[in-house]
């Protein structure tokens, strides 16, 4: 049973990762909040990590932040030991969502999924590297 659970988890991560990598083509993205932006169907998703705090934003096709009213978000987090957990994202302000990582654990990836007006957007993010500062030199990860 444990092997089946692990296999299903790996397949789920692989499916979402493949979808996230191929859903929006290969092009550059702006970063309104100083994080990493990935294409996710008709949307984009931005994620930034600072001091164990993960901020996630749903962006429209022109990379403008969408208000979080009526939007729900989850993240499937993969730890360095291969275990996964699903976290509901909490609204933060008018536009963002957040969750806090356990600083005693090491993480590999997060698959962030948003649902808005019946549409779903999902993208995979590497949690082992830190986001780069924005082009203006400021760290916009608030």
PDB file of C-alpha atoms in Angstrom:
ATOM      1  CA  UNK A   1       0.000   0.000   0.000  1.00  0.00           C
ATOM      2  CA  UNK A   2       2.857   2.373   0.853  1.00  0.00           C
ATOM      3  CA  UNK A   3       4.472   1.745  -2.554  1.00  0.00           C
ATOM      4  CA  UNK A   4       1.189   2.540  -4.310  1.00  0.00           C
ATOM      5  CA  UNK A   5       0.847   5.810  -2.364  1.00  0.00           C
ATOM      6  CA  UNK A   6       4.398   6.830  -3.236  1.00  0.00           C
ATOM      7  CA  UNK A   7       3.887   5.891  -6.894  1.00  0.00           C
ATOM      8  CA  UNK A   8       0.638   7.891  -7.084  1.00  0.00           C
ATOM      9  CA  UNK A   9       2.313  10.919  -5.480  1.00  0.00           C
ATOM     10  CA  UNK A  10       5.218  10.785  -7.937  1.00  0.00           C
ATOM     11  CA  UNK A  11       2.801  10.467 -10.862  1.00  0.00           C
ATOM     12  CA  UNK A  12       0.762  13.438  -9.606  1.00  0.00           C
ATOM     13  CA  UNK A  13       3.858  15.610  -9.279  1.00  0.00           C
ATOM     14  CA  UNK A  14       5.127  14.526 -12.699  1.00  0.00           C
ATOM     15  CA  UNK A  15       1.761  15.285 -14.302  1.00  0.00           C
ATOM     16  CA  UNK A  16       1.526  18.757 -12.776  1.00  0.00           C
ATOM     17  CA  UNK A  17       5.177  19.492 -13.531  1.00  0.00           C
ATOM     18  CA  UNK A  18       4.741  18.483 -17.168  1.00  0.00           C
ATOM     19  CA  UNK A  19       1.549  20.554 -17.438  1.00  0.00           C
ATOM     20  CA  UNK A  20       3.236  23.563 -15.857  1.00  0.00           C
ATOM     21  CA  UNK A  21       6.268  23.325 -18.143  1.00  0.00           C
ATOM     22  CA  UNK A  22       4.297  22.988 -21.368  1.00  0.00           C
ATOM     23  CA  UNK A  23       1.200  25.037 -20.728  1.00  0.00           C
ATOM     24  CA  UNK A  24       2.501  28.464 -21.601  1.00  0.00           C
ATOM     25  CA  UNK A  25       5.390  28.114 -23.976  1.00  0.00           C
ATOM     26  CA  UNK A  26       8.930  29.292 -23.491  1.00  0.00           C
ATOM     27  CA  UNK A  27       9.004  33.038 -22.978  1.00  0.00           C
ATOM     28  CA  UNK A  28      10.214  35.589 -20.431  1.00  0.00           C
ATOM     29  CA  UNK A  29       8.013  36.861 -17.640  1.00  0.00           C
ATOM     30  CA  UNK A  30       7.781  40.061 -15.655  1.00  0.00           C
ATOM     31  CA  UNK A  31       7.813  39.719 -11.882  1.00  0.00           C
ATOM     32  CA  UNK A  32       5.474  42.192 -10.154  1.00  0.00           C
ATOM     33  CA  UNK A  33       6.450  40.990  -6.657  1.00  0.00           C
ATOM     34  CA  UNK A  34      10.087  39.974  -7.201  1.00  0.00           C
ATOM     35  CA  UNK A  35       9.407  36.229  -7.377  1.00  0.00           C
ATOM     36  CA  UNK A  36       9.507  33.528 -10.014  1.00  0.00           C
ATOM     37  CA  UNK A  37       6.706  33.664 -12.599  1.00  0.00           C
ATOM     38  CA  UNK A  38       5.488  30.643 -14.563  1.00  0.00           C
ATOM     39  CA  UNK A  39       2.854  30.278 -17.274  1.00  0.00           C
ATOM     40  CA  UNK A  40      -0.272  28.392 -16.218  1.00  0.00           C
ATOM     41  CA  UNK A  41      -2.787  28.106 -19.041  1.00  0.00           C
ATOM     42  CA  UNK A  42      -4.535  31.479 -19.507  1.00  0.00           C
ATOM     43  CA  UNK A  43      -2.858  32.733 -16.327  1.00  0.00           C
ATOM     44  CA  UNK A  44       0.553  33.105 -14.737  1.00  0.00           C
ATOM     45  CA  UNK A  45       1.524  32.235 -11.170  1.00  0.00           C
ATOM     46  CA  UNK A  46       4.216  34.049  -9.209  1.00  0.00           C
ATOM     47  CA  UNK A  47       5.888  32.569  -6.131  1.00  0.00           C
ATOM     48  CA  UNK A  48       8.477  34.141  -3.859  1.00  0.00           C
ATOM     49  CA  UNK A  49      10.162  32.624  -0.798  1.00  0.00           C
ATOM     50  CA  UNK A  50      11.780  34.595   2.016  1.00  0.00           C
ATOM     51  CA  UNK A  51      12.631  33.399   5.510  1.00  0.00           C
ATOM     52  CA  UNK A  52      10.309  30.401   5.223  1.00  0.00           C
ATOM     53  CA  UNK A  53       7.363  32.530   4.093  1.00  0.00           C
ATOM     54  CA  UNK A  54       5.996  31.605   0.675  1.00  0.00           C
ATOM     55  CA  UNK A  55       3.929  34.214  -1.159  1.00  0.00           C
ATOM     56  CA  UNK A  56       1.912  33.173  -4.203  1.00  0.00           C
ATOM     57  CA  UNK A  57       0.025  35.386  -6.659  1.00  0.00           C
ATOM     58  CA  UNK A  58      -2.371  34.620  -9.492  1.00  0.00           C
ATOM     59  CA  UNK A  59      -1.607  36.850 -12.482  1.00  0.00           C
ATOM     60  CA  UNK A  60      -3.613  37.409 -15.633  1.00  0.00           C
ATOM     61  CA  UNK A  61      -2.308  36.795 -19.156  1.00  0.00           C
ATOM     62  CA  UNK A  62      -0.572  40.195 -19.128  1.00  0.00           C
ATOM     63  CA  UNK A  63       1.090  39.400 -15.770  1.00  0.00           C
ATOM     64  CA  UNK A  64      -1.085  41.801 -13.749  1.00  0.00           C
ATOM     65  CA  UNK A  65      -2.040  40.612 -10.275  1.00  0.00           C
ATOM     66  CA  UNK A  66      -5.603  39.352  -9.870  1.00  0.00           C
ATOM     67  CA  UNK A  67      -7.424  40.265  -6.652  1.00  0.00           C
ATOM     68  CA  UNK A  68      -7.791  37.237  -4.385  1.00  0.00           C
ATOM     69  CA  UNK A  69     -11.555  37.677  -3.834  1.00  0.00           C
ATOM     70  CA  UNK A  70     -13.257  34.516  -5.111  1.00  0.00           C
ATOM     71  CA  UNK A  71      -9.918  32.791  -5.713  1.00  0.00           C
ATOM     72  CA  UNK A  72      -8.841  29.647  -3.871  1.00  0.00           C
ATOM     73  CA  UNK A  73      -5.361  28.225  -3.778  1.00  0.00           C
ATOM     74  CA  UNK A  74      -3.546  25.084  -2.705  1.00  0.00           C
ATOM     75  CA  UNK A  75       0.050  23.914  -2.784  1.00  0.00           C
ATOM     76  CA  UNK A  76       1.348  20.361  -2.952  1.00  0.00           C
ATOM     77  CA  UNK A  77       4.684  20.567  -1.171  1.00  0.00           C
ATOM     78  CA  UNK A  78       7.405  17.992  -1.757  1.00  0.00           C
ATOM     79  CA  UNK A  79       9.979  17.632   0.999  1.00  0.00           C
ATOM     80  CA  UNK A  80      13.588  16.602   0.382  1.00  0.00           C
ATOM     81  CA  UNK A  81      12.784  13.121   1.746  1.00  0.00           C
ATOM     82  CA  UNK A  82      10.147  12.663  -0.994  1.00  0.00           C
ATOM     83  CA  UNK A  83       7.113  13.049   1.263  1.00  0.00           C
ATOM     84  CA  UNK A  84       4.368  15.410   0.134  1.00  0.00           C
ATOM     85  CA  UNK A  85       1.674  17.418   1.851  1.00  0.00           C
ATOM     86  CA  UNK A  86      -1.169  19.545   0.559  1.00  0.00           C
ATOM     87  CA  UNK A  87      -1.619  23.006   2.050  1.00  0.00           C
ATOM     88  CA  UNK A  88      -4.513  25.433   1.617  1.00  0.00           C
ATOM     89  CA  UNK A  89      -3.156  28.866   0.796  1.00  0.00           C
ATOM     90  CA  UNK A  90      -4.325  31.697   3.050  1.00  0.00           C
ATOM     91  CA  UNK A  91      -5.273  35.062   1.520  1.00  0.00           C
ATOM     92  CA  UNK A  92      -2.770  37.807   2.307  1.00  0.00           C
ATOM     93  CA  UNK A  93      -3.827  41.369   1.601  1.00  0.00           C
ATOM     94  CA  UNK A  94      -6.015  41.939  -1.471  1.00  0.00           C
ATOM     95  CA  UNK A  95      -3.911  40.095  -4.028  1.00  0.00           C
ATOM     96  CA  UNK A  96      -1.625  37.481  -2.520  1.00  0.00           C
ATOM     97  CA  UNK A  97      -1.756  34.146  -0.790  1.00  0.00           C
ATOM     98  CA  UNK A  98       0.730  32.805   1.702  1.00  0.00           C
ATOM     99  CA  UNK A  99       1.902  29.810   3.646  1.00  0.00           C
ATOM    100  CA  UNK A 100       4.801  29.240   6.014  1.00  0.00           C
ATOM    101  CA  UNK A 101       7.331  26.454   5.588  1.00  0.00           C
ATOM    102  CA  UNK A 102       8.595  24.534   8.611  1.00  0.00           C
ATOM    103  CA  UNK A 103      12.172  25.807   8.999  1.00  0.00           C
ATOM    104  CA  UNK A 104      13.286  22.454  10.417  1.00  0.00           C
ATOM    105  CA  UNK A 105      12.513  20.676   7.120  1.00  0.00           C
ATOM    106  CA  UNK A 106      14.087  20.803   3.670  1.00  0.00           C
ATOM    107  CA  UNK A 107      11.885  21.249   0.615  1.00  0.00           C
ATOM    108  CA  UNK A 108      12.233  20.468  -3.087  1.00  0.00           C
ATOM    109  CA  UNK A 109       9.156  21.673  -4.949  1.00  0.00           C
ATOM    110  CA  UNK A 110       5.748  23.242  -4.640  1.00  0.00           C
ATOM    111  CA  UNK A 111       2.947  22.768  -7.127  1.00  0.00           C
ATOM    112  CA  UNK A 112       0.724  25.809  -6.688  1.00  0.00           C
ATOM    113  CA  UNK A 113      -2.842  25.609  -7.981  1.00  0.00           C
ATOM    114  CA  UNK A 114      -5.373  28.432  -8.115  1.00  0.00           C
ATOM    115  CA  UNK A 115      -9.064  28.248  -9.027  1.00  0.00           C
ATOM    116  CA  UNK A 116     -10.848  31.410 -10.157  1.00  0.00           C
ATOM    117  CA  UNK A 117     -14.239  31.713 -11.874  1.00  0.00           C
ATOM    118  CA  UNK A 118     -14.265  27.993 -12.668  1.00  0.00           C
ATOM    119  CA  UNK A 119     -10.793  28.043 -14.277  1.00  0.00           C
ATOM    120  CA  UNK A 120      -7.783  26.289 -12.782  1.00  0.00           C
ATOM    121  CA  UNK A 121      -4.128  27.304 -13.107  1.00  0.00           C
ATOM    122  CA  UNK A 122      -1.209  25.210 -11.847  1.00  0.00           C
ATOM    123  CA  UNK A 123       2.578  25.558 -11.926  1.00  0.00           C
ATOM    124  CA  UNK A 124       5.567  23.876 -10.289  1.00  0.00           C
ATOM    125  CA  UNK A 125       8.210  25.876  -8.409  1.00  0.00           C
ATOM    126  CA  UNK A 126      11.637  24.949  -7.070  1.00  0.00           C
ATOM    127  CA  UNK A 127      11.880  25.642  -3.327  1.00  0.00           C
ATOM    128  CA  UNK A 128      15.585  24.796  -3.096  1.00  0.00           C
ATOM    129  CA  UNK A 129      16.739  28.108  -4.583  1.00  0.00           C
ATOM    130  CA  UNK A 130      15.988  31.635  -3.488  1.00  0.00           C
ATOM    131  CA  UNK A 131      14.157  34.091  -5.721  1.00  0.00           C
ATOM    132  CA  UNK A 132      16.310  36.766  -7.351  1.00  0.00           C
ATOM    133  CA  UNK A 133      15.848  40.447  -6.513  1.00  0.00           C
ATOM    134  CA  UNK A 134      13.695  42.445  -8.918  1.00  0.00           C
ATOM    135  CA  UNK A 135      15.301  44.324 -11.809  1.00  0.00           C
ATOM    136  CA  UNK A 136      15.222  47.560  -9.798  1.00  0.00           C
ATOM    137  CA  UNK A 137      17.482  45.961  -7.169  1.00  0.00           C
ATOM    138  CA  UNK A 138      14.835  45.915  -4.466  1.00  0.00           C
ATOM    139  CA  UNK A 139      13.574  42.797  -2.761  1.00  0.00           C
ATOM    140  CA  UNK A 140       9.796  42.975  -3.300  1.00  0.00           C
ATOM    141  CA  UNK A 141       9.072  39.857  -1.246  1.00  0.00           C
ATOM    142  CA  UNK A 142       6.839  41.349   1.461  1.00  0.00           C
TER     143      UNK A 142
END
